[in-house]
Each structure stands twice: as structure tokens, then as C-alpha cells.
Short mmCIF file of C-alpha atoms and ligand atoms in Angstrom, two decimals:
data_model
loop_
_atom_site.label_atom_id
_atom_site.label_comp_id
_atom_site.label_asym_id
_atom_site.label_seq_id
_atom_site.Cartn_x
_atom_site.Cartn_y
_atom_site.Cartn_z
CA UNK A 1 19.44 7.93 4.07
CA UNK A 2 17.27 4.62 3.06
CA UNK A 3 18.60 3.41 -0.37
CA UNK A 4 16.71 2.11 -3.03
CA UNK A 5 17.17 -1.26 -4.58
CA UNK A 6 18.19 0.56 -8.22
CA UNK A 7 17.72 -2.93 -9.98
CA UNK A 8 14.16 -0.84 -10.79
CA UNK A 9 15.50 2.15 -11.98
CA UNK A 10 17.22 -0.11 -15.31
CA UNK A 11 13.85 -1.38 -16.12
CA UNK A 12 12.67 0.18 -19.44
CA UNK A 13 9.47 1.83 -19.68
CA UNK A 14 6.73 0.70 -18.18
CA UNK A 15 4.80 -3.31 -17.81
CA UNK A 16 4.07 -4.54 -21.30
CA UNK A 17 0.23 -4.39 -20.08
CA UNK A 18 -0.09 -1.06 -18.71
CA UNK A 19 1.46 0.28 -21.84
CA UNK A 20 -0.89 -1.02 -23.82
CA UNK A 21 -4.07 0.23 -21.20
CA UNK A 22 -1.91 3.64 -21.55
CA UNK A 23 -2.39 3.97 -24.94
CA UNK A 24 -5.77 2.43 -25.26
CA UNK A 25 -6.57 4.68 -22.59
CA UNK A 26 -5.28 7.78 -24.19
CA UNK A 27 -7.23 7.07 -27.59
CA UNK A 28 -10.44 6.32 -25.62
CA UNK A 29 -9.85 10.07 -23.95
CA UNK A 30 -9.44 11.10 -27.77
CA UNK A 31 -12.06 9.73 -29.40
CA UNK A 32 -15.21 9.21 -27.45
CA UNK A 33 -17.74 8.47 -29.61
CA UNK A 34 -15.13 5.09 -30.76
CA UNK A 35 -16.48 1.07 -29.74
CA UNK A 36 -12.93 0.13 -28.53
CA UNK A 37 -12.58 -3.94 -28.81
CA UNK A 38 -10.13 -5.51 -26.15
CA UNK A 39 -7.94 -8.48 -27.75
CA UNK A 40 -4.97 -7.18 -25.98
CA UNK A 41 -4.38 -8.86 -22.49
CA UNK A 42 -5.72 -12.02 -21.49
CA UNK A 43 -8.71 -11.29 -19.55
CA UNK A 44 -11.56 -13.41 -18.94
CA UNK A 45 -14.90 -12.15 -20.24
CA UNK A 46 -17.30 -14.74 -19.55
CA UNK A 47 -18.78 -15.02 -15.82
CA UNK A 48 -17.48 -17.32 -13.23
CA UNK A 49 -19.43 -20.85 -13.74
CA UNK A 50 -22.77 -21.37 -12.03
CA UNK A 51 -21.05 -24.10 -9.76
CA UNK A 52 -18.33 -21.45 -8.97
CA UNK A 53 -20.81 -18.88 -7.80
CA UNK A 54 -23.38 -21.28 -5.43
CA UNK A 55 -19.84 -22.46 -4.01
CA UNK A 56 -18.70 -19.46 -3.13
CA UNK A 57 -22.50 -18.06 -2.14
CA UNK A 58 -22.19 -20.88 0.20
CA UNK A 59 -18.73 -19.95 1.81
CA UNK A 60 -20.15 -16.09 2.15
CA UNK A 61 -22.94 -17.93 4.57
CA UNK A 62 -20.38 -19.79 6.24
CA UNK A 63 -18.37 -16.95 7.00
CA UNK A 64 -22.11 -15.24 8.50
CA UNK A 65 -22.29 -17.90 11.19
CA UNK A 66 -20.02 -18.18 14.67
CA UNK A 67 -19.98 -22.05 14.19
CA UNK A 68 -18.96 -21.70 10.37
CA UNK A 69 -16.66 -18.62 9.98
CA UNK A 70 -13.15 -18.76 8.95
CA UNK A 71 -9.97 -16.52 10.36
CA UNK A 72 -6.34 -16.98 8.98
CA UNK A 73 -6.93 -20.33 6.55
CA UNK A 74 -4.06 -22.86 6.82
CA UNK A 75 -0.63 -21.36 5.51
CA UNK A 76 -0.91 -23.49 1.95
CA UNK A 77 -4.88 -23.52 1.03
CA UNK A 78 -7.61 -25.57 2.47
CA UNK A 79 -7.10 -29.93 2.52
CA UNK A 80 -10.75 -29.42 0.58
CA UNK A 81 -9.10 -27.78 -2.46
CA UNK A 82 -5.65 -29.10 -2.24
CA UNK A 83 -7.14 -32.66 -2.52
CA UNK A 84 -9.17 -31.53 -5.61
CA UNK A 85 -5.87 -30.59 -7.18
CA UNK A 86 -4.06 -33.81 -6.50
CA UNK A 87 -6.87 -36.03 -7.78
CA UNK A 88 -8.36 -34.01 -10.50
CA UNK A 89 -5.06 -32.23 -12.46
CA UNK A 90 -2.46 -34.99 -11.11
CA UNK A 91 -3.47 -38.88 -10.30
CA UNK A 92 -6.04 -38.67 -12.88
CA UNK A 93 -3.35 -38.23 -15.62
CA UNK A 94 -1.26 -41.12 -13.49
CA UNK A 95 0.93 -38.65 -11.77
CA UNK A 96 1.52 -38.72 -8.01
CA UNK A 97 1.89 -35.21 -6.62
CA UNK A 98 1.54 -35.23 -2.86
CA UNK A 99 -0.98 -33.05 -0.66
CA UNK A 100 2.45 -30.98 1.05
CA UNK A 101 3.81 -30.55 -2.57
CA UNK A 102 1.06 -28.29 -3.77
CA UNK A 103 0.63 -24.51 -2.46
CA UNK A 104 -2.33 -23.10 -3.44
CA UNK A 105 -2.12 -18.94 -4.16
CA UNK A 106 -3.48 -15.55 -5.18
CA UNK A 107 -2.03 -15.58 -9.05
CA UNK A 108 0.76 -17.34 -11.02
CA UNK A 109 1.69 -14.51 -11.99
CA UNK A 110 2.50 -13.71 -8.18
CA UNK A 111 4.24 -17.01 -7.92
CA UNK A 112 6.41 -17.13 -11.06
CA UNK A 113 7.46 -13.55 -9.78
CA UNK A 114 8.17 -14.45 -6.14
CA UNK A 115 9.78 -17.64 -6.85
CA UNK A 116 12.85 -16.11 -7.43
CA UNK A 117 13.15 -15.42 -3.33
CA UNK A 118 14.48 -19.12 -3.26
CA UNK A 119 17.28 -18.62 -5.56
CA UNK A 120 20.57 -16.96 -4.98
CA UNK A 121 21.06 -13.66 -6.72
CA UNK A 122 23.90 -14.89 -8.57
CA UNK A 123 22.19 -17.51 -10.59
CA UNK A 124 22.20 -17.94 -14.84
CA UNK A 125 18.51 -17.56 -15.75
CA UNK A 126 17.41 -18.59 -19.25
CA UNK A 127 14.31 -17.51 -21.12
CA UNK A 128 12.09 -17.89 -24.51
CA UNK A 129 11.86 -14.99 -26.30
CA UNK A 130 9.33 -14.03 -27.17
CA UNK A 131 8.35 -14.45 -23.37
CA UNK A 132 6.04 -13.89 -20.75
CA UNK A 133 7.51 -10.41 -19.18
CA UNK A 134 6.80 -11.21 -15.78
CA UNK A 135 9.31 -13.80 -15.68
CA UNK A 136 12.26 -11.32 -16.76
CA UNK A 137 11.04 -8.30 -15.09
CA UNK A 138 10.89 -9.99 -11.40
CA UNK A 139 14.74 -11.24 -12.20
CA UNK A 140 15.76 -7.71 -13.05
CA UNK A 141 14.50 -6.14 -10.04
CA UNK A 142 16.17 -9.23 -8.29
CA UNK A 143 19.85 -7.70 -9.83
CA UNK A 144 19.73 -11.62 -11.56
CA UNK A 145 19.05 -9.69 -15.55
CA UNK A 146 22.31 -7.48 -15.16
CA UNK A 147 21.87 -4.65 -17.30
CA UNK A 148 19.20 -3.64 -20.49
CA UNK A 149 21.18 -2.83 -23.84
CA UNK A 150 19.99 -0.75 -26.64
CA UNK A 151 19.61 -4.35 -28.12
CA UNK A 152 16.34 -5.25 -26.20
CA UNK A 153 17.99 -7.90 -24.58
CA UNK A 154 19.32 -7.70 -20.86
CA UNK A 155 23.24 -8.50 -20.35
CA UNK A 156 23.15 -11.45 -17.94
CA UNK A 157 19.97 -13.19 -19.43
CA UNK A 158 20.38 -16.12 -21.65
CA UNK A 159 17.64 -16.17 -24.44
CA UNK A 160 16.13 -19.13 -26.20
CA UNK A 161 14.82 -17.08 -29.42
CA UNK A 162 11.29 -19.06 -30.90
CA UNK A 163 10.96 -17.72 -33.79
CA UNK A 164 8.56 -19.47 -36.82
CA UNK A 165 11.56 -20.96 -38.47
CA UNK A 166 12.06 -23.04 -35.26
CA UNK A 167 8.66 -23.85 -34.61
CA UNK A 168 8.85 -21.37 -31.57
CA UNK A 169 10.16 -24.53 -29.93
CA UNK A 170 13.22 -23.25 -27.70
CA UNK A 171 16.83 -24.90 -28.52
CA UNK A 172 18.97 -26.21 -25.86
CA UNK A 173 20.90 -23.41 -24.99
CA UNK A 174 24.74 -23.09 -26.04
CA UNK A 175 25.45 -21.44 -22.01
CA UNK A 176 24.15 -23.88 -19.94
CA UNK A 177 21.52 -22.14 -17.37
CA UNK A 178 20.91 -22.78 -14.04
CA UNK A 179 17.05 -21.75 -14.32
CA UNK A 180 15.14 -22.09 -17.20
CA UNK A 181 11.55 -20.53 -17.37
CA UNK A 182 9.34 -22.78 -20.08
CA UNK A 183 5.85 -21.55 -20.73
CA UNK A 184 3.45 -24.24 -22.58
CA UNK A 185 1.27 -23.94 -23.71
CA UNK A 186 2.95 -20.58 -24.98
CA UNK A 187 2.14 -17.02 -24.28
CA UNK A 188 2.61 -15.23 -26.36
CA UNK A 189 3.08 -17.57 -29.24
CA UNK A 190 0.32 -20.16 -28.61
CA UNK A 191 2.90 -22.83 -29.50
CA UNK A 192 2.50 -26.03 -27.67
CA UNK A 193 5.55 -28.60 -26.43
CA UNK A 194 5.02 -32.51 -27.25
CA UNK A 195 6.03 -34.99 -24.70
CA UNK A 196 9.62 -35.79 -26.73
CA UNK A 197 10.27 -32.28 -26.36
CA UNK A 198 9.74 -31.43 -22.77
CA UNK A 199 11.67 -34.80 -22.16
CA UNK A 200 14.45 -32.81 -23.98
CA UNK A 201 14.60 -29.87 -21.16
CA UNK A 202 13.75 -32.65 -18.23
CA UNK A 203 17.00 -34.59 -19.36
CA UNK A 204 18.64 -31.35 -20.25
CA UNK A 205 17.88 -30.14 -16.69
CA UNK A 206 18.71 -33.20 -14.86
CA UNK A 207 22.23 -33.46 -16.24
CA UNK A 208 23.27 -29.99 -15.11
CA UNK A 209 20.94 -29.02 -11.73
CA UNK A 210 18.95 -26.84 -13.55
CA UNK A 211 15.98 -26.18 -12.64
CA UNK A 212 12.94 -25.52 -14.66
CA UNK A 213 10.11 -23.20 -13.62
CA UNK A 214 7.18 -24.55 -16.01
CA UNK A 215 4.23 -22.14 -16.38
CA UNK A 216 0.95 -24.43 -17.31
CA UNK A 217 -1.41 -21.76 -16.60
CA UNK A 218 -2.76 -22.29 -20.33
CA UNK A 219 -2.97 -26.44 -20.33
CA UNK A 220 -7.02 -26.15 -19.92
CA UNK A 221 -6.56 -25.36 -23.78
CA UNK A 222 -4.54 -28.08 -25.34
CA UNK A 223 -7.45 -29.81 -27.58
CA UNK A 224 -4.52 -32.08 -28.98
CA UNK A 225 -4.52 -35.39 -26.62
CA UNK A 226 -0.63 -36.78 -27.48
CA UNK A 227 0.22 -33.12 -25.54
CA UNK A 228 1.10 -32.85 -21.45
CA UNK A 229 -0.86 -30.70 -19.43
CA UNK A 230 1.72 -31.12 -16.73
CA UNK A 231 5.29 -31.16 -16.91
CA UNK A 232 5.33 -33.89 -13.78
CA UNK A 233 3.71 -36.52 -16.55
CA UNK A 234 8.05 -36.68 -17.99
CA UNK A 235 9.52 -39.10 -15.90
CA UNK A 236 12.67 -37.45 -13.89
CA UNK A 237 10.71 -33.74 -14.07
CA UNK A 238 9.87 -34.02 -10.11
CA UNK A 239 13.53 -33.89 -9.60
CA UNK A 240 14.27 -30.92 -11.57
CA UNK A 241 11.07 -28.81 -12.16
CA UNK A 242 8.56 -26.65 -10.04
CA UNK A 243 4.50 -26.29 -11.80
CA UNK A 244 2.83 -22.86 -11.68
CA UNK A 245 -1.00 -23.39 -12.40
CA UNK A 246 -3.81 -20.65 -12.77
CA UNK A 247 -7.53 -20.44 -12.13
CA UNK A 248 -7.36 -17.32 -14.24
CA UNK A 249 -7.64 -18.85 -17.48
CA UNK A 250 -9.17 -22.45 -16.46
CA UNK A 251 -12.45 -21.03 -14.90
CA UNK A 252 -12.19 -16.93 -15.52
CA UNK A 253 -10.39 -16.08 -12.15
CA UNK A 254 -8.24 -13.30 -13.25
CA UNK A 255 -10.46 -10.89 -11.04
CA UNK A 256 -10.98 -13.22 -8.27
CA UNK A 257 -7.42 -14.78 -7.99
CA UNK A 258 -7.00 -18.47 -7.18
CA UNK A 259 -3.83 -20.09 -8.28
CA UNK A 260 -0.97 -22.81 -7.28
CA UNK A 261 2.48 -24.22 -7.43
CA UNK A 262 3.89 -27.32 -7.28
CA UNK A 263 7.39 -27.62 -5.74
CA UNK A 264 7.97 -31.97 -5.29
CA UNK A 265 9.87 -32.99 -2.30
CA UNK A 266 12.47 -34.62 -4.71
CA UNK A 267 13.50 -31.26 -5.91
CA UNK A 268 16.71 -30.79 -3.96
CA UNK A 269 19.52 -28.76 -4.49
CA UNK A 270 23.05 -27.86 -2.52
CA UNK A 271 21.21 -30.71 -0.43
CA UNK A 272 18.15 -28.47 0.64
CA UNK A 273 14.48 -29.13 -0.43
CA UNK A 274 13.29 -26.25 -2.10
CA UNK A 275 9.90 -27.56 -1.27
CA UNK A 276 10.84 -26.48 2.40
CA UNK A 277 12.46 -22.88 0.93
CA UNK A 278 8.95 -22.22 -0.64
CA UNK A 279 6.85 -23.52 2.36
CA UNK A 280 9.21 -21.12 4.43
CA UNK A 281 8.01 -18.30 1.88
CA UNK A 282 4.78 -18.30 2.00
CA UNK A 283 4.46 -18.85 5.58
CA UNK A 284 5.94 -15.64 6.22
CA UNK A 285 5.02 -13.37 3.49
CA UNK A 286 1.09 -14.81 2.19
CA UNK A 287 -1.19 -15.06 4.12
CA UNK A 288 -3.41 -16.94 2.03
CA UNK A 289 -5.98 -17.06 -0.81
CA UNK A 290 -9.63 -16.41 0.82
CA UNK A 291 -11.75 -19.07 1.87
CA UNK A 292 -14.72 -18.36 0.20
CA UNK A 293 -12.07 -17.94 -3.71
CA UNK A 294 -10.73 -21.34 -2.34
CA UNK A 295 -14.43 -22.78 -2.18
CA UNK A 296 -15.40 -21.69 -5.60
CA UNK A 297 -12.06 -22.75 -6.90
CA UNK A 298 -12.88 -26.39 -5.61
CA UNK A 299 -16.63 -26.37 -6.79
CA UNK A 300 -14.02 -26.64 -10.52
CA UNK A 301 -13.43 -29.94 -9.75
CA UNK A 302 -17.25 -30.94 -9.40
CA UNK A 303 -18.62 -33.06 -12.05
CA UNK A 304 -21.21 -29.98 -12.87
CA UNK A 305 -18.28 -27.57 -12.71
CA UNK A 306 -15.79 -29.52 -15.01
CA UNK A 307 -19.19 -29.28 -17.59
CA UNK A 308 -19.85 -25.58 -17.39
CA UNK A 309 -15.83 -24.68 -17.04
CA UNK A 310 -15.65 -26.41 -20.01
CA UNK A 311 -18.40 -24.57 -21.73
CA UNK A 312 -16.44 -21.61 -20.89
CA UNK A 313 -13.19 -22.81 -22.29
CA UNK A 314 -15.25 -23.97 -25.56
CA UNK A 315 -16.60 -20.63 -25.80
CA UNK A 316 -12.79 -19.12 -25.97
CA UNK A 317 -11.72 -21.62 -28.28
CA UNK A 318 -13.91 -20.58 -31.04
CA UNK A 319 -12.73 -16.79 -30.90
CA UNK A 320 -9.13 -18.35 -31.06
CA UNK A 321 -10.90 -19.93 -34.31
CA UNK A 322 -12.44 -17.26 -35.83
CA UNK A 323 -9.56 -15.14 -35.11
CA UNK A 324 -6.76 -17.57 -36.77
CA UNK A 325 -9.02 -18.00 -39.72
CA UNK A 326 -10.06 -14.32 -39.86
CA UNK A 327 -6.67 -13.22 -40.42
CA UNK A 328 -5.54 -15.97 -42.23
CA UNK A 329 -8.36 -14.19 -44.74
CA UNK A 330 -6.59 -10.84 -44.03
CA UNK A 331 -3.80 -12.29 -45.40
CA UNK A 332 -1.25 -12.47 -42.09
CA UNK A 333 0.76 -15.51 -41.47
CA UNK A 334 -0.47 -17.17 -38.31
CA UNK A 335 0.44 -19.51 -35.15
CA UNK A 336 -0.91 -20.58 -32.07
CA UNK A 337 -4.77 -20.71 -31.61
CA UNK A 338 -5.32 -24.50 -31.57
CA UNK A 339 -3.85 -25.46 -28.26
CA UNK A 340 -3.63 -22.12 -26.62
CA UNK A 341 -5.88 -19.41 -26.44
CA UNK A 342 -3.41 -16.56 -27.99
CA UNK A 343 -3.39 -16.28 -31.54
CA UNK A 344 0.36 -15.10 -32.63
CA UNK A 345 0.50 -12.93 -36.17
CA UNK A 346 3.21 -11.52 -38.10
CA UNK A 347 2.83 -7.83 -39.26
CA UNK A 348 1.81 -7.11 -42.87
CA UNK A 349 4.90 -6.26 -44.61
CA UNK A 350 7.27 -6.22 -41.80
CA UNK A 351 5.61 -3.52 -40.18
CA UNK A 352 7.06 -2.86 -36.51
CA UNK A 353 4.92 -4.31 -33.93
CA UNK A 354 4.02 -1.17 -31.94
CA UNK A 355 3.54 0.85 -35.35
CA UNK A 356 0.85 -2.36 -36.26
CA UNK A 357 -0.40 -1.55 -32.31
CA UNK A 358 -1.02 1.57 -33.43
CA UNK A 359 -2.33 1.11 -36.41
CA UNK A 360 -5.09 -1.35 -35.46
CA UNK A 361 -6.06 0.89 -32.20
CA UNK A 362 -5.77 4.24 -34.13
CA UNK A 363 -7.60 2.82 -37.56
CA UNK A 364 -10.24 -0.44 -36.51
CA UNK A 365 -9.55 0.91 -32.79
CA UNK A 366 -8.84 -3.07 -32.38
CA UNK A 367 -6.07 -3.31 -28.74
CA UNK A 368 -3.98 -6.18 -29.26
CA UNK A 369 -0.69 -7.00 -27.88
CA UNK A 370 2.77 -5.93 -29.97
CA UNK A 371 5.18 -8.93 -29.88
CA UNK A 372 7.85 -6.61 -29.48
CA UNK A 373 6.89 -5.99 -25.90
CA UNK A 374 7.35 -10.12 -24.81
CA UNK A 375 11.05 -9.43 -26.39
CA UNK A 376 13.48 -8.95 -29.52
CA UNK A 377 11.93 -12.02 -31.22
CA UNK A 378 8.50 -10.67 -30.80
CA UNK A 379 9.33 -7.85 -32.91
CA UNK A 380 7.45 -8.52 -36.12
CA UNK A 381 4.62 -9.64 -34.62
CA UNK A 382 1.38 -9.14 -32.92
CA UNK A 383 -0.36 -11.00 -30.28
CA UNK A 384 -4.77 -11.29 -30.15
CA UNK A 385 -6.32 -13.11 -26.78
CA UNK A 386 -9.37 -15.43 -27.28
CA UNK A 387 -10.61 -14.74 -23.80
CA UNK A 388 -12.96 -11.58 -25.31
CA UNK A 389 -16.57 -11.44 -25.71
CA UNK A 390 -17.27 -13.88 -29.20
CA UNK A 391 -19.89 -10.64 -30.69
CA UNK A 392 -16.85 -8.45 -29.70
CA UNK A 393 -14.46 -10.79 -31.40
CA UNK A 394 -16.20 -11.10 -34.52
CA UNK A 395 -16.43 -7.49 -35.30
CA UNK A 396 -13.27 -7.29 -34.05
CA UNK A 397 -12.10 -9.73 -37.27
CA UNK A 398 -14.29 -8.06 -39.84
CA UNK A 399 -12.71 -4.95 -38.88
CA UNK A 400 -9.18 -6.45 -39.23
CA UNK A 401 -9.75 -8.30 -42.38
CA UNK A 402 -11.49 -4.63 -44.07
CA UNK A 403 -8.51 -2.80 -43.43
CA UNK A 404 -5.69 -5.28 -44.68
C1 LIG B 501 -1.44 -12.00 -20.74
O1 LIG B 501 -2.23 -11.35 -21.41
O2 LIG B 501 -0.32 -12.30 -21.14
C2 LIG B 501 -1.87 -12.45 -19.40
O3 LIG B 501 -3.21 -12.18 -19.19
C3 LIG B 501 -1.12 -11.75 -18.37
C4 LIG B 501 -1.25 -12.44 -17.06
O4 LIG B 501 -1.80 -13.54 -16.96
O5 LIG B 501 -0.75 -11.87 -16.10
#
């Protein structure tokens, strides 16, 4: 008889996100005649950029003609957008990633779950908490998380609590890990690392193996110019750090799916180049992103699409505003918002985060995100996404701010 891999069967409940679209769901069902506003998951809003769109018209046309189609695309993304990506996110902030280093994808959220095929099972992972749950669900089903207690909080995890009194800056850990997931800018919290303290983990990492799996799917964000936007820009972090990097929030690919990950060459550990580990990866399991995502991903990089993405970006940025100042009005303490597009709230009077869920859904019919749900130091609070509609967002605020 074929046995399951019961690593899935200690998972609790269900993803953070479809819990959330369950219950929104279920009050939509309810309550027809109710204008339900989404500030829940991060989901673009606004349409793909003008530049995006003629690009990827174009590769549709290519793909009509015998002298201009594409079959299989090369194993690690087309030399057109990989070069884009090494000029435009790397040697123009004086960082030197090379053209084999950088494997373009459908979704960080598929990498930073499948990266854990490189590692060996038996591994210490460490992780914020609050965190991204992708990163600790893909290590559970991996048998890396051991086993989920009644605390929140799985038994072989080591968790870096970021919590307002600390900035929601992660401490050096007192167990020393052997991978460390960093997400910066944050989700959920919004909180952003300086260059002194992602030197901290790069040092941190360097003296013990470690290696750090930095998630910079949010850096198109940072409006604060002292921050990175890449890990690589600390000296040493090539020898001890893999970059995941999204579309999805940079130019509103979350339903077309364009992503990549950096693994350097100089990353080597037990005397292998996990470079070569990943490149063996994807080879046999991904077959590739689609030429014609991969065109309009690299129209991005085009001096008109750099304008209009940034338009975009803009756009998003002032719902983070209006939502950190709305509920400032309402009264809530509030981070994040300035160099992230997640705006991170505690609940009125202590109020548990799924009971505030519920509250905002069930009252304002408002869907946010409970922090509970990114883990035990979420509890408390409440997460809202800038990436909605800025109408939508308003009256999403005024409704907020009424009810407190
Ligand atoms: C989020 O809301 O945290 C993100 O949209 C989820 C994701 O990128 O997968």
C-alpha cells in the first residue's frame, strides 16, 4: 500500500490565505447585498504596465509565426531577461551577480518553497515570527518543523520573535541555525532592515555556514535611500546567502507569474556549489516561465517601463499612506507602510487577531489579514495590503475609522 508523506497530516488548519478567502467567502454567501473590500492578501489591482502588455502582444505574434515561435525556453529564462536582471537590479547598485547565478521562475513563492529540495532533512531552520507562512509550511511538509504544539510554535523550528518592542528587527538567535529565512522588506510587518543590520546576519552567517534565504520580493517599495534592495550589496553575503525576487509586487504579476533567484557560485557548502544543486533542480522539475511572461517581464527594465512600473508602485504607496494615517485616526498603533506596502496594526484593546478578522469582515465587511496566522507574535495584530484599488481603499479607511 503507497504511504503518504504524514509531515502534511501535522499541518494545522488550512493556508493562512485560503482561510481568510474561506471566511470572506462564507460572509459573501451570507450577505449578498454587502460591497466586500479586499485588504487581506497581497494582490495586485492595477493592470500590467502599457510596456508590459505591447511586450508581451509582441511575443503572442512571435509565437504565430514558424520563423518566430518558441518550444521548451532554455532551462533558466531567456539571456534577453536574465541580462535585464543583472544590469538593471544588480551592477546598477555596484553589485556583480553573474548571468549563470540568476534563475528566472514562475513565483517566489514557488522558489522559497522548493528551495528546501537542496537541503538535507535534518537541518536547524530559523524564522521571524511573525513570518511569511510559506517559508514554515514547505519545511513542515519537508519533516525539517518536527512537530506543531498547542503553543503555535512547531518543535524543531527556531523563532526570531519581532515584536514592536524590538523594532520587529530579528535578534541573533541564542541556537545557532543552519538556515535562516529573512524577509525585508517585511511581510507581514512592513519593517525594513538597514545596511548595519543585514551586515549583522551576513557576519552572523558566515561564522557558522549558515545560510540565509533572503526574500526581497518587496524592495520595489523601500522609498528610504540609506536601505538595500539586495542583500548581495553586504560584502561577504554571496558566500552565505541565496536572493528570491518577484515580479508580483514590482510590476502586478501575481496572476501572470514571473519571478527569480539568485544562488552565487561562491555559495558552497560540504564543498558543493549549491548554485549547481539548484541548476540540477530546476532542470528536472521546471520547465520554465513562458516566453511571452518572460518578454513582458523584460519590457520592466525599459526606460518607458521603469516610468509606468513606477506609476504603479506610486499608486500603492499612497493606500499604504492613507491607510497608516487612517488608522492612526482610528486610534490603532501602527508599523510598516513607509518602505513596504503592508501596513501592520495592533488590535484595539488587545482584541485577538481573528476575533478583530471577524469583526472588521462581519461589521465594515473590511478582509484583512490576522497576525496571528504569520505566527505567535502576530497574535495581537492585524495586517492591511496597499496593493487594493485607492477608491476601494479609501472607503475601506472611513469605514475602519467609523467603527473604532
Ligand atoms: C501576502 O499577502 O502575504 C502575499 O501576497 C502572499 C504571496 O505573495 O504569496
Amino acid at each position: 500500500m503507497a504511504k503518504i508523506n504524514r509531515n502534511f497530516t501535522k499541518l494545522p488548519g488550512s493556508y493562512l490565505f485560503s482561510e481568510t478567502a474561506r471566511r470572506a467567502a462564507a460572509f459573501a454567501a451570507k450577505n449578498p447585498g454587502k460591497k466586500i473590500i479586499k485588504l487581506g492578501i497581497g494582490d495586485a489591482t492595477q493592470p500590467l504596465a502599457p510596456s508590459v502588455i505591447k511586450a508581451m502582444h509582441d511575443a503572442v505574434d512571435d509565437m504565430a509565426a514558424k520563423e518566430t515561435f518558441k518550444g521548451y525556453g532554455p532551462d533558466f529564462g531567456y539571456d534577453f531577461l536574465i541580462d535585464a536582471i543583472a544590469k538593471n537590479d544588480y551592477a546598477a547598485r555596484g553589485v556583480d551577480i553573474g548571468i549563470d547565478e540568476i534563475f528566472v521562475s514562475d513565483g517566489a513563492k514557488s522558489d522559497c518553497g522548493n528551495i528546501g529540495e537542496i537541503f538535507s532533512v535534518d537541518n536547524r531552520v530559523a524564522v521571524c515570527d511573525p513570518v511569511y507562512p510559506v517559508y514554515v509550511d514547505s519545511n513542515a511538509m519537508a519533516g525539517r518543523a518536527g512537530d506543531f504544539g498547542a503553543d503555535g510554535r512547531w518543535s524543531n523550528l527556531i523563532y526570531m520573535p519581532c515584536t514592536a518592542e524590538n523594532g520587529f528587527a530579528p535578534e541573533l538567535p541564542s541556537e545557532v541555525p543552519d538556515i535562516i529565512y529573512l524577509c525585508f522588506p517585511n511581510n507581514p510587518t512592513g519593517a525594513a532592515a538597514t545596511k548595519e543590520q543585514l551586515k549583522m546576519w551576513v557576519d552572523y552567517a558566515a561564522k557558522n555556514g549558515s545560510v540565509i534565504l533572503y526574500d526581497s520580493a518587496y524592495e520595489a517599495y523601500i522609498t528610504d535611500p540609506e536601505i538595500p534592495h539586495t542583500i548581495f550589496e553586504i560584502e561577504g553575503a554571496k558566500e552565505c546567502a541565496i536572493e528570491f525576487r518577484s515580479f508580483s509586487k514590482t510590476a502586478g504579476f501575481t496572476g501572470t507569474r514571473c519571478a527569480y533567484t539568485v544562488v552565487p557560485k561562491a555559495l558552497v557548502r560540504e564543498g558543493v556549489q549549491l548554485n549547481s544543486l539548484w541548476a540540477r533542480r530546476q532542470s528536472t522539475k521546471f520547465n520554465g516561465t513562458p516566453y511571452i511572461v518572460q518578454r513582458g517581464a523584460a519590457a520592466i527594465y525599459t526606460e518607458q517601463g521603469k516610468i509606468e512600473c513606477r506609476k504603479i508602485i506610486d499608486y500603492y504607496m499612497n493606500n499604504a499612506k492613507v491607510i497608516r494615517e487612517g488608522l492612526i485616526k482610528a486610534g490603532l498603533e501602527v508599523f510598516g507602510g513607509v518602505n513596504a506596502p503592508y501596513i501592520w496594526a495592533k488590535t484595539p484593546n488587545g482584541m485577538p487577531s481573528w476575533d478583530f478578522f471577524d469583526m472588521l469582515l462581519n461589521k465594515v465587511n473590511v478582509v484583512t489579514t490576522p497576525g496571528a496566522g504569520f505566527g505567535p507574535s502576530g497574535e495581537g495584530y492585524i495586517r492591511l495590503t496597499a496593493f487594493g484599488d485607492s477608491e476601494a481603499t479609501k472607503e475601506a479607511v472611513e469605514r475602519i475609522i467609523k467603527l473604532l
